[in-house]
Coordinates of C-alpha atoms in Angstrom, one line a residue:
M17 CA -0.8 -52.7 47.2
K18 CA 0.1 -54.0 43.5
I19 CA -3.3 -54.0 42.4
K20 CA -4.3 -50.3 43.9
L21 CA -1.0 -49.1 42.4
A22 CA -1.7 -50.7 39.0
L23 CA -5.3 -49.2 39.1
I24 CA -3.8 -46.0 39.4
V25 CA -1.0 -45.9 37.0
F26 CA -4.1 -47.3 34.4
L27 CA -6.3 -44.2 35.6
L28 CA -3.2 -41.5 35.0
F29 CA -2.7 -43.5 31.6
L30 CA -6.1 -42.5 30.4
S31 CA -6.5 -39.1 32.0
A32 CA -3.3 -38.5 30.0
S33 CA -4.7 -40.1 26.9
A34 CA -8.1 -38.2 27.2
F35 CA -5.4 -34.7 27.4
A36 CA -3.8 -35.8 24.5
Q37 CA -7.0 -35.7 22.0
I38 CA -8.1 -32.8 23.4
P39 CA -9.0 -30.4 20.1
A40 CA -6.5 -27.7 20.1
L41 CA -7.8 -24.0 19.9
E42 CA -5.7 -23.0 16.9
R43 CA -6.9 -19.3 16.7
V44 CA -8.5 -16.6 18.1
E45 CA -8.2 -13.2 16.4
P46 CA -8.0 -10.6 16.3
M47 CA -5.2 -12.4 19.3
F48 CA -6.1 -9.1 21.4
W49 CA -7.7 -5.8 21.2
W50 CA -7.6 -2.0 22.9
V51 CA -10.0 -0.2 25.0
G52 CA -11.5 3.0 24.3
M53 CA -11.9 2.8 20.6
K54 CA -14.6 4.9 18.9
N55 CA -16.5 1.1 18.1
P56 CA -17.2 -0.9 21.1
K57 CA -17.9 -3.8 18.9
L58 CA -16.1 -6.5 18.6
Q59 CA -16.2 -9.6 16.3
L60 CA -13.4 -12.8 17.5
I61 CA -13.0 -15.2 15.2
V62 CA -12.3 -18.2 16.7
H63 CA -10.3 -21.6 15.0
G64 CA -10.4 -25.1 16.6
D65 CA -11.3 -28.7 15.7
K66 CA -15.3 -28.5 16.6
I67 CA -15.3 -26.0 18.3
A68 CA -18.4 -25.3 18.2
E69 CA -19.7 -27.9 19.8
R70 CA -18.8 -25.8 23.3
A71 CA -20.4 -23.0 24.9
V72 CA -19.0 -19.8 25.7
K73 CA -18.1 -18.0 28.8
L74 CA -16.0 -15.2 29.7
N75 CA -16.6 -12.4 33.0
Y76 CA -14.9 -9.0 33.2
P77 CA -15.9 -5.5 34.0
G78 CA -17.3 -3.5 31.4
V79 CA -17.2 -6.5 28.5
K80 CA -19.9 -8.3 27.3
L81 CA -20.6 -11.4 25.2
T82 CA -23.6 -10.6 23.5
Q83 CA -24.0 -13.3 20.9
V84 CA -22.1 -16.7 19.8
H85 CA -22.6 -17.2 16.0
K86 CA -21.9 -21.2 14.9
V87 CA -21.6 -21.0 11.4
E88 CA -21.7 -24.1 8.3
N89 CA -17.9 -25.4 9.8
P90 CA -18.3 -27.2 13.5
N91 CA -14.7 -25.8 13.6
Y92 CA -15.9 -22.1 14.2
L93 CA -17.5 -19.9 16.2
F94 CA -17.7 -16.0 15.7
L95 CA -18.1 -14.2 19.2
D96 CA -19.5 -10.9 19.4
L97 CA -18.6 -8.9 22.3
D98 CA -19.1 -5.1 23.2
I99 CA -16.6 -3.3 25.4
S100 CA -18.1 -0.5 26.9
A101 CA -16.1 3.0 27.4
A102 CA -15.7 1.8 31.0
A103 CA -13.4 -0.8 30.2
K104 CA -10.0 -1.0 31.8
P105 CA -6.7 -2.7 30.5
G106 CA -6.2 -6.2 31.8
A107 CA -6.6 -9.3 30.9
F108 CA -9.5 -12.0 31.3
T109 CA -10.3 -16.0 30.6
I110 CA -12.7 -17.1 27.8
S111 CA -13.7 -20.4 28.4
F112 CA -14.8 -23.1 25.6
I113 CA -17.0 -25.8 27.7
K114 CA -18.2 -29.3 27.1
T115 CA -19.7 -31.8 29.1
R116 CA -17.0 -34.3 29.6
A117 CA -14.3 -32.8 28.1
A118 CA -11.6 -30.7 29.2
N119 CA -12.4 -27.1 29.3
L120 CA -10.4 -24.9 26.7
Q121 CA -9.3 -21.4 27.6
Y122 CA -7.4 -18.4 25.8
K123 CA -6.7 -15.4 27.6
Y124 CA -7.6 -12.4 25.9
E125 CA -6.2 -9.2 26.6
L126 CA -7.0 -5.1 26.2
K127 CA -5.1 -2.8 26.1
Q128 CA -4.3 1.2 26.8
R129 CA -4.2 2.4 22.9
D130 CA -1.5 4.8 22.3
H131 CA -2.5 8.1 21.8
S132 CA 1.9 9.6 20.5
P133 CA 1.1 12.3 17.7
N134 CA 3.9 10.7 15.4
R135 CA 1.2 7.6 15.0
A136 CA -1.2 7.5 12.2
Q137 CA -0.6 10.8 10.9
G138 CA -1.3 10.9 7.6
V139 CA 0.3 11.4 4.1
T140 CA 0.2 14.2 2.2
D141 CA 0.9 16.3 -0.7
K142 CA 4.1 17.8 1.7
D143 CA 5.2 13.8 1.1
L144 CA 8.0 12.2 -1.1
I145 CA 7.1 8.3 -1.0
Y146 CA 9.1 6.0 -1.7
L147 CA 8.2 1.7 -2.9
I148 CA 10.0 -0.9 -1.8
M149 CA 9.6 -4.3 -2.1
P150 CA 11.3 -5.9 0.9
D151 CA 12.6 -9.4 -0.9
R152 CA 14.8 -7.1 -3.2
F153 CA 16.0 -4.2 -1.4
S154 CA 18.3 -5.5 0.9
N155 CA 18.7 -8.7 3.6
G156 CA 19.5 -7.3 7.0
D157 CA 18.9 -11.1 8.6
P158 CA 20.3 -13.7 7.0
S159 CA 19.2 -16.4 9.5
N160 CA 15.7 -15.7 8.7
D161 CA 16.2 -16.5 4.9
S162 CA 14.9 -19.9 5.2
I163 CA 12.0 -21.2 7.3
P164 CA 11.3 -24.6 7.8
G165 CA 8.0 -26.1 7.1
M166 CA 7.4 -22.8 5.0
A167 CA 5.6 -23.7 1.2
E168 CA 9.0 -22.2 -0.5
M169 CA 12.2 -22.1 1.6
K170 CA 14.5 -21.8 -1.3
V171 CA 16.9 -18.4 -1.8
D172 CA 18.3 -18.2 -5.0
R173 CA 19.1 -14.9 -6.1
S174 CA 19.6 -16.0 -10.0
Q175 CA 15.9 -16.7 -10.5
M176 CA 13.5 -13.9 -11.0
Y177 CA 10.3 -15.8 -9.3
A178 CA 12.3 -16.7 -6.1
R179 CA 12.7 -15.5 -2.7
H180 CA 15.9 -13.4 -2.8
G181 CA 16.2 -12.7 1.2
G182 CA 15.8 -9.0 1.5
D183 CA 13.6 -8.3 4.9
I184 CA 12.5 -5.5 7.1
Q185 CA 15.6 -5.6 8.9
G186 CA 17.6 -4.5 5.8
V187 CA 15.0 -1.5 5.2
M188 CA 15.9 -0.4 8.9
N189 CA 19.8 -0.4 7.9
H190 CA 19.1 2.3 4.8
L191 CA 16.9 4.2 6.3
D192 CA 19.4 6.9 6.7
Y193 CA 19.5 6.3 2.9
L194 CA 16.5 7.2 2.2
K195 CA 16.2 10.2 4.8
D196 CA 19.0 12.0 2.4
L197 CA 18.0 11.0 -0.5
G198 CA 14.8 13.2 0.7
V199 CA 12.4 10.7 1.0
T200 CA 9.8 11.2 3.6
T201 CA 7.5 8.2 3.3
V202 CA 8.2 4.6 3.2
W203 CA 5.5 1.8 1.8
L204 CA 6.5 -1.6 1.7
T205 CA 4.8 -4.2 -0.9
P206 CA 2.8 -6.6 1.9
E207 CA 5.1 -7.6 4.6
I208 CA 2.3 -9.9 6.2
T209 CA 2.4 -14.0 5.8
N210 CA 2.6 -15.1 2.3
D211 CA 3.2 -18.9 2.6
M212 CA 2.7 -19.9 -0.9
P213 CA 4.8 -22.4 -3.2
H214 CA 5.6 -19.9 -6.0
A215 CA 6.6 -16.5 -6.6
S216 CA 5.7 -15.5 -2.6
Y217 CA 8.2 -12.8 -2.4
H218 CA 5.8 -10.1 -3.5
G219 CA 3.8 -10.6 -1.1
Y220 CA -0.3 -10.0 -2.5
A221 CA -1.4 -13.5 -2.2
V222 CA -2.1 -13.0 1.9
T223 CA -1.9 -16.5 3.7
D224 CA -2.2 -15.1 7.6
H225 CA -3.4 -11.9 7.6
Y226 CA -1.7 -10.8 11.5
Y227 CA 1.6 -12.2 11.3
V228 CA 4.4 -10.5 9.4
D229 CA 6.0 -13.5 7.1
P230 CA 8.7 -14.9 9.1
R231 CA 11.3 -14.2 6.1
F232 CA 10.5 -10.5 6.7
G233 CA 10.7 -10.6 10.5
T234 CA 8.4 -10.7 13.0
N235 CA 5.7 -8.5 14.2
A236 CA 8.0 -6.6 17.0
L237 CA 10.3 -6.3 14.7
Y238 CA 7.7 -4.5 11.9
K239 CA 6.6 -2.4 15.3
A240 CA 10.0 -1.4 15.7
F241 CA 10.5 -0.2 11.9
V242 CA 7.3 1.7 12.0
D243 CA 9.0 3.6 15.7
K244 CA 12.2 4.0 14.2
C245 CA 10.9 5.2 11.0
H246 CA 8.9 8.1 13.1
A247 CA 11.7 8.6 15.3
M248 CA 13.6 9.8 12.4
G249 CA 10.7 12.2 11.1
L250 CA 9.7 9.5 7.9
K251 CA 6.4 8.2 7.7
V252 CA 5.1 4.4 6.5
I253 CA 2.4 3.1 4.3
K254 CA 1.1 -0.7 4.7
D255 CA -0.3 -2.2 1.8
L256 CA -3.7 -3.9 1.9
V257 CA -5.6 -6.4 -0.3
H258 CA -8.6 -6.7 0.8
N259 CA -9.8 -8.1 -2.8
H260 CA -8.3 -11.5 -2.2
S261 CA -6.1 -14.1 -0.3
G262 CA -3.8 -16.9 -1.1
I263 CA -5.6 -20.1 -0.9
N264 CA -3.0 -21.7 1.5
D265 CA -4.6 -19.4 4.2
Y266 CA -6.0 -21.4 6.8
F267 CA -9.9 -19.5 6.7
I268 CA -9.6 -21.0 2.8
K269 CA -8.0 -24.7 3.2
D270 CA -11.2 -24.8 5.7
M271 CA -13.6 -22.1 5.6
P272 CA -16.3 -21.0 7.9
M273 CA -18.6 -21.4 5.3
R274 CA -18.9 -21.7 1.2
S275 CA -20.1 -17.7 1.1
W276 CA -16.1 -16.5 2.9
V277 CA -15.3 -16.5 -0.9
H278 CA -17.2 -16.2 -4.4
Q279 CA -18.2 -19.3 -5.8
W280 CA -18.3 -20.6 -9.4
P281 CA -19.5 -23.6 -10.9
K282 CA -16.2 -23.9 -12.9
Y283 CA -12.8 -21.7 -11.9
T284 CA -14.0 -18.1 -13.4
N285 CA -11.0 -15.2 -13.8
S286 CA -12.1 -11.8 -13.5
N287 CA -12.2 -9.7 -16.6
F288 CA -10.6 -7.1 -15.6
R289 CA -12.8 -4.8 -17.0
D290 CA -13.4 -1.9 -14.7
A291 CA -15.6 -0.3 -16.9
A292 CA -18.5 -2.7 -16.5
V293 CA -18.6 -1.4 -12.7
M294 CA -20.1 2.4 -14.0
D295 CA -21.5 1.3 -17.7
P296 CA -25.1 2.2 -17.3
H297 CA -25.5 0.0 -19.8
A298 CA -23.7 -3.3 -19.0
S299 CA -24.6 -6.7 -18.4
A300 CA -25.1 -7.8 -14.6
M301 CA -22.7 -11.0 -16.0
D302 CA -20.0 -8.7 -16.7
K303 CA -20.4 -6.9 -13.8
K304 CA -20.5 -10.0 -11.9
I305 CA -17.6 -11.9 -13.3
M306 CA -15.1 -8.3 -12.9
L307 CA -15.8 -8.0 -9.1
D308 CA -16.7 -11.6 -8.2
G309 CA -14.1 -13.1 -10.2
W310 CA -11.4 -14.8 -9.2
F311 CA -7.6 -12.6 -9.4
D312 CA -5.9 -15.7 -9.7
H313 CA -5.9 -19.5 -9.3
S314 CA -3.9 -19.0 -6.3
M315 CA -5.8 -16.2 -5.1
A316 CA -9.3 -16.8 -3.7
D317 CA -11.8 -13.9 -4.2
M318 CA -13.2 -12.6 -0.7
N319 CA -16.6 -12.1 -0.7
E320 CA -17.4 -8.5 1.0
N321 CA -21.2 -9.3 1.0
N322 CA -20.5 -11.5 3.8
P323 CA -20.7 -9.9 7.1
Y324 CA -18.3 -12.2 9.0
V325 CA -15.7 -11.0 6.2
Q326 CA -16.2 -7.6 6.2
N327 CA -15.9 -7.7 10.3
Y328 CA -12.8 -9.6 9.5
L329 CA -11.3 -7.7 7.4
T330 CA -12.1 -4.0 9.0
Q331 CA -11.0 -5.3 12.0
N332 CA -7.8 -6.6 11.2
H333 CA -6.8 -2.9 9.3
I334 CA -8.0 -1.4 12.4
W335 CA -5.9 -3.7 14.3
W336 CA -2.8 -3.3 12.1
V337 CA -2.7 0.7 12.6
E338 CA -3.6 0.6 16.2
Y339 CA -1.1 -2.1 16.8
A340 CA 2.0 -0.3 14.6
G341 CA 1.4 3.0 14.3
V342 CA 1.8 3.0 10.0
D343 CA 0.8 6.3 8.7
G344 CA -1.4 5.3 5.8
F345 CA -2.6 2.5 4.0
R346 CA -2.1 1.7 -0.1
L347 CA -5.2 -0.6 -1.6
D348 CA -4.5 -2.8 -3.8
T349 CA -6.7 -3.8 -7.3
Y350 CA -9.3 -1.2 -5.5
P351 CA -12.2 -1.3 -8.4
Y352 CA -12.5 -5.8 -7.6
N353 CA -13.2 -5.2 -4.2
D354 CA -16.8 -4.6 -3.3
A355 CA -18.0 -0.9 -3.4
E356 CA -20.6 -0.3 -0.4
Y357 CA -18.5 -2.4 1.6
M358 CA -15.5 -0.3 1.4
A359 CA -17.0 2.7 2.0
D360 CA -18.0 1.5 4.9
W361 CA -14.9 -0.1 5.6
A362 CA -13.3 3.6 5.2
R363 CA -16.1 5.3 7.5
K364 CA -15.0 2.9 10.3
V365 CA -11.1 3.2 9.8
K366 CA -11.6 6.9 9.6
A367 CA -13.6 7.3 12.7
E368 CA -10.9 5.4 14.7
F369 CA -7.8 7.1 13.2
P370 CA -9.3 11.0 11.4
H371 CA -5.8 11.7 10.0
L372 CA -4.9 8.3 8.5
S373 CA -4.0 8.5 4.6
I374 CA -5.6 6.3 2.0
Y375 CA -5.1 6.7 -1.4
G376 CA -6.5 3.1 -3.7
E377 CA -4.7 1.2 -7.0
T378 CA -7.3 2.0 -9.6
L379 CA -5.1 1.0 -13.1
V380 CA -8.2 1.8 -15.4
W381 CA -8.3 3.8 -18.7
S382 CA -9.2 7.3 -18.4
V383 CA -9.7 10.0 -15.9
A384 CA -13.0 9.6 -15.4
N385 CA -12.6 6.4 -14.5
Q386 CA -10.2 7.1 -11.7
A387 CA -12.9 9.8 -10.6
F388 CA -15.6 7.5 -10.0
F389 CA -13.7 5.8 -7.4
T390 CA -12.8 8.6 -5.3
Q391 CA -14.8 10.1 -2.3
G392 CA -17.3 13.2 -3.7
N393 CA -18.0 11.9 -6.7
T394 CA -21.9 10.3 -5.8
V395 CA -23.1 10.5 -9.4
N396 CA -25.9 7.6 -10.5
R397 CA -24.3 5.6 -7.3
G398 CA -26.2 7.0 -4.5
F399 CA -23.1 6.5 -2.1
D400 CA -19.6 8.3 -1.1
T401 CA -16.9 5.7 -1.8
E402 CA -15.1 7.7 1.0
L403 CA -12.2 7.0 -0.6
P404 CA -9.6 10.0 -0.5
G405 CA -7.7 9.4 -3.6
V406 CA -6.2 7.1 -6.0
V407 CA -2.8 5.6 -7.4
D408 CA -3.0 8.2 -10.6
S409 CA -1.9 6.3 -13.1
Q410 CA -4.1 8.7 -15.5
V411 CA -1.3 11.1 -15.1
K412 CA 1.9 8.8 -15.1
D413 CA 0.8 7.9 -18.6
A414 CA 0.7 11.4 -19.6
L415 CA 4.0 11.9 -18.2
A416 CA 5.2 9.2 -20.3
E417 CA 3.2 10.6 -23.6
A418 CA 4.8 13.9 -22.6
L419 CA 8.7 12.5 -22.8
N420 CA 8.2 10.4 -25.6
G421 CA 5.3 11.3 -27.8
K422 CA 5.1 13.6 -30.7
E423 CA 3.3 16.7 -30.6
G424 CA 0.0 16.7 -31.6
W425 CA -3.5 18.4 -30.6
T426 CA -3.7 15.9 -27.5
D427 CA -0.2 14.2 -28.3
G428 CA 3.0 14.8 -26.7
V429 CA 2.8 17.3 -23.6
N430 CA -0.5 18.5 -24.6
R431 CA -2.0 15.2 -23.3
L432 CA -0.3 16.4 -19.6
Y433 CA -2.1 19.6 -20.0
L434 CA -5.1 17.5 -20.7
V435 CA -4.9 15.0 -18.3
L436 CA -4.4 17.8 -15.4
A437 CA -7.3 20.3 -16.4
L438 CA -9.9 17.3 -15.6
D439 CA -8.6 17.8 -12.4
F440 CA -12.0 19.4 -11.3
L441 CA -13.6 15.3 -11.5
Y442 CA -11.7 15.0 -8.5
Q443 CA -13.3 16.4 -4.9
D444 CA -9.0 17.1 -4.3
P445 CA -6.7 15.9 -6.6
N446 CA -3.8 16.6 -4.4
R447 CA -4.7 13.5 -2.4
N448 CA -3.8 11.4 -5.2
V449 CA -0.4 9.7 -6.0
V450 CA 1.5 10.5 -8.7
F451 CA 4.3 8.3 -10.2
L452 CA 6.7 7.2 -13.0
D453 CA 6.6 3.7 -12.7
N454 CA 5.9 0.9 -9.6
H455 CA 6.6 -3.1 -9.2
D456 CA 3.9 -3.8 -11.6
M457 CA 5.3 -1.9 -14.8
S458 CA 8.4 -0.9 -17.0
R459 CA 10.6 0.9 -15.1
F460 CA 10.9 4.4 -15.7
Y461 CA 14.6 4.7 -17.6
S462 CA 13.4 2.2 -19.9
V463 CA 10.2 3.9 -20.7
V464 CA 12.7 7.3 -21.5
G465 CA 14.7 4.7 -23.2
E466 CA 17.4 5.4 -21.1
D467 CA 17.8 8.5 -22.2
F468 CA 19.5 10.5 -19.5
N469 CA 17.9 13.9 -20.9
K470 CA 14.3 12.6 -20.6
Y471 CA 14.7 11.0 -17.0
K472 CA 16.3 14.2 -15.6
A473 CA 13.2 16.1 -17.3
G474 CA 10.6 13.5 -16.4
M475 CA 11.7 13.6 -12.3
A476 CA 11.5 17.3 -12.4
L477 CA 7.2 17.2 -13.8
L478 CA 6.9 14.6 -11.3
L479 CA 8.6 16.3 -8.1
T480 CA 6.8 19.7 -8.5
T481 CA 3.2 18.6 -10.4
R482 CA -0.3 18.3 -8.3
G483 CA -0.5 15.3 -6.3
I484 CA 1.5 13.2 -3.4
P485 CA 5.0 11.7 -5.7
Q486 CA 6.0 8.3 -5.3
M487 CA 9.6 7.0 -6.1
Y488 CA 10.1 3.4 -6.9
Y489 CA 13.0 1.8 -5.2
G490 CA 16.4 2.4 -7.6
D491 CA 14.4 4.8 -9.9
E492 CA 17.5 7.4 -8.4
I493 CA 20.6 5.2 -9.6
L494 CA 18.7 4.3 -13.5
M495 CA 17.7 0.7 -12.3
K496 CA 15.7 -0.6 -15.5
G497 CA 14.0 -3.1 -16.9
V498 CA 10.9 -3.5 -19.0
D499 CA 7.7 -5.7 -17.8
N500 CA 7.7 -8.7 -20.1
P501 CA 7.1 -10.2 -17.6
D502 CA 7.5 -8.9 -14.6
G503 CA 9.8 -10.3 -12.6
L504 CA 12.4 -8.8 -14.5
V505 CA 11.3 -4.6 -13.0
R506 CA 11.6 -6.5 -9.5
S507 CA 15.8 -6.7 -9.9
D508 CA 17.3 -6.9 -6.5
F509 CA 18.8 -3.1 -5.1
P510 CA 23.0 -4.0 -5.7
G511 CA 24.7 -3.6 -2.3
G512 CA 21.6 -4.7 -0.4
W513 CA 23.2 -8.0 -0.5
A514 CA 26.9 -9.1 1.4
G515 CA 29.2 -9.6 -1.2
D516 CA 27.4 -7.8 -3.9
K517 CA 30.3 -6.1 -6.2
A518 CA 29.2 -2.6 -6.1
N519 CA 27.0 -0.6 -3.3
K520 CA 24.7 1.7 -4.7
F521 CA 23.8 2.8 -1.4
T522 CA 26.8 4.9 -1.2
N523 CA 28.4 7.7 -3.4
E524 CA 31.7 5.8 -4.1
G525 CA 30.0 2.4 -5.4
R526 CA 27.8 4.7 -8.3
T527 CA 29.0 4.9 -11.8
D528 CA 29.4 8.7 -13.0
S529 CA 25.6 8.3 -15.0
E530 CA 24.3 6.8 -11.6
R531 CA 26.1 9.4 -9.2
M532 CA 24.7 12.2 -11.3
A533 CA 21.0 10.7 -11.3
F534 CA 21.0 10.5 -7.3
N535 CA 22.3 14.2 -7.0
Y536 CA 20.1 15.5 -9.6
V537 CA 17.0 13.4 -7.8
R538 CA 18.3 14.5 -4.2
T539 CA 18.4 18.0 -4.6
L540 CA 15.0 18.2 -6.2
A541 CA 13.8 16.1 -3.1
N542 CA 15.3 17.8 -0.8
Y543 CA 14.1 21.4 -2.2
R544 CA 10.5 19.9 -2.6
K545 CA 11.0 19.0 0.7
H546 CA 11.7 22.6 2.6
T547 CA 9.2 24.3 -0.4
P548 CA 5.6 24.5 0.6
A549 CA 5.2 26.3 -2.7
L550 CA 5.8 22.8 -4.0
Q551 CA 3.8 21.0 -1.7
T552 CA 0.6 22.7 -1.0
G553 CA 1.0 25.5 -3.2
K554 CA -1.6 26.0 -6.2
L555 CA -1.1 24.8 -9.6
M556 CA -1.6 27.2 -12.9
Q557 CA -0.6 25.2 -15.8
Y558 CA -1.0 27.3 -19.6
I559 CA -1.9 25.4 -23.2
P560 CA 1.0 24.4 -24.4
E561 CA 2.8 25.6 -27.6
K562 CA 5.1 24.7 -30.0
G563 CA 5.9 21.7 -27.6
I564 CA 6.7 23.8 -24.7
Y565 CA 4.6 23.4 -21.4
V566 CA 4.5 26.0 -18.5
Y567 CA 3.3 25.9 -15.5
F568 CA 3.5 28.1 -11.6
R569 CA 3.3 25.8 -8.2
Y570 CA 2.7 29.3 -5.6
D571 CA 1.7 30.1 -2.6
A572 CA 2.1 34.0 -0.6
A573 CA 5.9 33.0 0.2
K574 CA 7.2 31.5 -3.5
T575 CA 6.8 30.9 -7.1
I576 CA 8.1 28.0 -8.7
M577 CA 8.0 28.1 -12.6
I578 CA 8.7 25.2 -14.0
I579 CA 9.2 25.2 -18.4
Y580 CA 9.4 21.8 -20.1
N581 CA 10.9 22.1 -23.3
G582 CA 9.3 18.6 -25.2
E583 CA 11.1 18.7 -28.7
T584 CA 14.2 17.6 -29.5
K585 CA 15.8 20.6 -29.9
E586 CA 16.3 23.6 -27.8
Q587 CA 13.8 26.8 -28.0
T588 CA 13.7 30.5 -26.5
L589 CA 10.7 31.1 -24.8
T590 CA 9.6 34.2 -24.1
T591 CA 7.5 35.1 -21.2
D592 CA 5.3 38.1 -21.5
R593 CA 2.2 35.6 -21.8
F594 CA 2.5 34.6 -18.2
N595 CA 2.5 38.0 -16.9
E596 CA -0.6 36.6 -14.6
R597 CA 2.1 34.7 -12.8
T598 CA 5.2 36.3 -13.3
A599 CA 4.5 39.9 -12.8
G600 CA 6.7 42.2 -10.3
F601 CA 9.4 38.8 -10.8
T602 CA 12.5 40.3 -12.8
R603 CA 15.1 37.3 -12.2
A604 CA 15.2 33.7 -11.3
T605 CA 17.4 30.7 -9.5
N606 CA 17.7 27.5 -11.5
V607 CA 16.8 25.4 -8.6
I608 CA 19.2 22.6 -9.7
T609 CA 22.1 23.9 -10.7
N610 CA 21.9 27.4 -8.0
E611 CA 22.4 29.1 -11.7
S612 CA 21.1 33.2 -11.5
I613 CA 18.8 34.2 -14.4
S614 CA 19.1 37.9 -14.7
N615 CA 16.5 38.2 -17.6
I616 CA 13.5 35.9 -16.8
G617 CA 11.5 37.9 -20.0
S618 CA 13.3 35.5 -22.6
I619 CA 14.6 32.1 -21.3
A620 CA 16.5 29.2 -23.5
I621 CA 15.4 25.7 -22.9
P622 CA 17.5 22.7 -24.5
G623 CA 15.6 19.8 -25.8
K624 CA 13.6 17.4 -23.7
T625 CA 14.8 19.4 -20.7
T626 CA 12.4 20.7 -17.6
L627 CA 13.7 24.0 -16.0
V628 CA 12.4 24.5 -12.6
L629 CA 13.0 28.1 -11.8
E630 CA 12.4 30.0 -8.4
L631 CA 11.4 33.5 -9.5
K632 CA 13.0 36.6 -7.6
K633 CA 12.0 40.3 -7.3

């Protein structure tokens, strides 16, 4: 009896030991999917110790395993599934089988798509975008400030490159503030996991594409954030990084294959010269270094010619829209991507979400360079990029020149006129995002030398010109900082942390000048929100004279006359030259002051001032 008992114990020990050594099935991505997608094909990436040694089986009505791909690294399998239109929501088991070893199993779920009308609704020229770096806006949940096991756990608000503790809950706590300001769309810099040891607050060195950074919150909280925005009549833009991943991403530390990223004999940076992409005389090596060179030692350059990489990125982005219901994508470092892949990506995303907005970051050096990347410009390319719009850095630079420059044939306010005159290069310039600053450049109030008149003039131009206007958090309260280094333009929003000396989210917490700035922006932003002529109306501009630039936004209901005096001294404008647009109007209302102007034939404009006038008959 004792011998039998000992044998049983020994066998149980062996059994327990065997199961303890079963390799883990570390990841299956996407971890779930939906029925009813336009594209019936789905490719799962499976990661686990020597997973390629196992056979794969599944059995679910409407789902067919069409191919199992083994690649260089035996820790990966890529599974091609075909999900027919007849497939129903439900769960099924994917089994990974190996002789003389316990099976590994993954319970895969197909969900029902959500067709609610306020999901993936698109961001248009009717909107005003507000850009937020979550780590620097507000700390709504101090319990997630430090997550054990992450590469950067320290929170230190005194250090510009350390994490400061802001999070998604902090943004949610202040949506009423944004709504009151006149904002209609919230854009967060990447909120997904950035588990890097240095400067992980900014989010652009992604290390986990399917999970929100736990220091910002959870996937469920992000979805709740989007839902709350939609319930309040706000939209959400998600920031995407196609070009690179942080080197701590699991698929960089243990790559499926060498061609997963661009490889070089020795470390090679991009040359950051976008002209090499479009230059008909360019060196092939210059173009290759531009596109395939790494953005930074900590950011591996993804090989978008690799079909597995293509499937992974495209499916991930579609997954986030269907999961959370975001309304648009901002595409980081757009010129550094493979153009043909990005066109294919856009077609596939648009097929699933026809109203979703897409615009690319193109910090380039001319209007032609910008327009080269937008859809409809097929000259010498052989394909359409399918990119609806760009971040319009040329208008941004022209606005700065109009505010700071001296009058000249192509300088001062003439620069703004000439840049907008090149709008013929775009299929639709109204899909471009216009802005004064962002997280990668000097803050606008510093750009204009902390001159309050220039600040107001610039804000008025931003909110009345064509395109989709975008503000950077804190612009409305005169936050300042020069991009040298970039951490100086990413300060915390005062009042976002318990114990802050002042709370700029409240009227009482602002200084007199901050209050004036906030009220100025609020008045104009809310006027724009309720004035279709400033959203979708036509733009007619006139050649500047004597430093005065005049343009009109108009539709059948309203005509808005915008006058900017680029000179430092007051000037009087005689308006008979603008009879093409002013005919039939005899008076006007100053949108900011609500002052009535009884005679629009002659108008006095102070120096460095923009007047926004609603014309009346």
